[in-house]
């Protein structure tokens, strides 16, 4: 690979990068993308997702602008709606009202139009029946504000985005990792990249950084998230090592957002160090609202039913990491086994099964057996069985008198067979990053934007604090990607 020059250089090749590249190309700029990974691992975390996308919609009439529905589906399925106000409430509530108001407004206000724009580029969407709908009285009902997912999940999304990029004349340079920014007289003029061990100089009139957070960098994780985060598994790509953030900070970019926070979930205890595309996100184990979780001491430690899993899963990884030896077992009995999500039916799992609770206790590796049996006894006595169980709504079927209550979906654990799944913490992405303007420009520590530098996706800080509403990563990547790509394209036009 030789040195080259382009109008807009996009660093990264995930969802945010692809949207940035396509938007920049629409302005008439020449565009290229750099991907640190080889082609078979392209697309960063976006490829690892199941493709859930949180978007404002007011009913079927909006959804049919995103995907095709049969007349039967339009009539018989309760898709509900998800208004801008509900989105704002969710963002506010889960981030303790810390989310950046301007960025949040952009995310919410442009979510639907951005997905419609993606569809014009060839991206396809579908209803998320598998994970976001329960059948109640023979009828599908969607819950938790999520009714849209990318067709083919993350791999389908990235595949169609890359096809759209190639069609638009945007080359994607694989195994080419940006190492530093070229800055002359305070203006960004390109990047130095590494391609198969060789340094390459790529000149650009504008650079969009869309190369992920620092989740795959154990040193930065420990430095910013804190002790034991070096021990967490990484759910997705091994390539998001914080390079984009570091190269921007090195030329005076402003840090923003929740640098000590990240999105982390319950993840198979024996999953590999980084994600595995053959398994995708199926190492996650997200049916804990239907059961209980116990730690090595044999005790419960969190309200498994505090809210729909969409609003708790992203913070419970950290809770599991803080348990003794960083693991927990999820426990279910036969009453709920057929409701467990599809990730509970894969081959590579740390799972045990037993016909009695005593036998189960013996099989829970690393758990205090005696205390576990006591926990189950107290649990069964505490469940408010008089309240009907309904997994499609927050049913208020709670517990009485426990030190750690469960607020919804409490069921006794007394009907064999019993199943248990061991989980540890799987880090998805980090929340801290760069500060951007409402045009996607990277702000400097002294105030004004750094000329020629734009950013999108995970490495933008300020949207998420403490927690995250499921399906927002892809949509924020798309919205901010389009914003930054458009901003970069217009910046180049203005300077020509
Ligand atoms: C298992 C899993 C499941 C998820 N499920 C969902 C979901 O269903 N819905 C949802 O909304 N979100 C989900 N997320 C979160 C979502 O993946 C991210 O929020 C989103 O994909 C981030 O997009 P991005 O483009 O910013 O980053 P990425 O998609 O990670 O892209 C970053 C890109 O930069 C490249 N790169 C890194 N460093 C360099 C460098 N120095 N030079 C060049 N390239 C570089 C990477 O290789 C990659 O191509 C999930 C994440 C994981 C890991």
XYZ file of C-alpha atoms in Angstrom, residues 221 225 228-229 231-235 262-269 271-273 314-322 325-328 422-428:
40
model
C -9.632 -0.404 31.009
C -12.704 1.804 34.629
C -10.471 -5.843 38.089
C -11.559 -4.475 34.699
C -10.124 -9.354 34.188
C -13.316 -8.686 32.213
C -13.983 -10.479 28.939
C -14.525 -8.384 25.829
C -17.720 -9.213 23.961
C -18.916 1.133 30.219
C -21.596 -1.170 28.880
C -21.055 -4.598 30.386
C -23.290 -7.658 30.650
C -23.523 -11.151 32.070
C -21.420 -13.263 29.660
C -20.531 -16.950 29.676
C -17.882 -17.557 32.312
C -16.120 -17.387 26.821
C -12.848 -16.439 25.090
C -11.017 -13.205 25.933
C -25.838 -3.144 30.447
C -25.040 -2.339 34.080
C -25.270 -5.818 35.600
C -21.959 -6.912 34.023
C -20.160 -4.525 36.360
C -22.190 -5.834 39.297
C -21.105 -9.402 38.458
C -17.470 -8.266 38.079
C -17.602 -6.866 41.618
C -14.055 -14.214 41.941
C -16.040 -12.218 39.363
C -18.749 -14.761 38.595
C -22.385 -15.643 39.229
C -22.384 -19.486 34.918
C -21.621 -15.923 33.879
C -18.881 -13.388 34.335
C -18.563 -9.803 33.093
C -18.486 -9.194 29.342
C -17.541 -5.624 28.447
C -19.295 -4.341 25.336
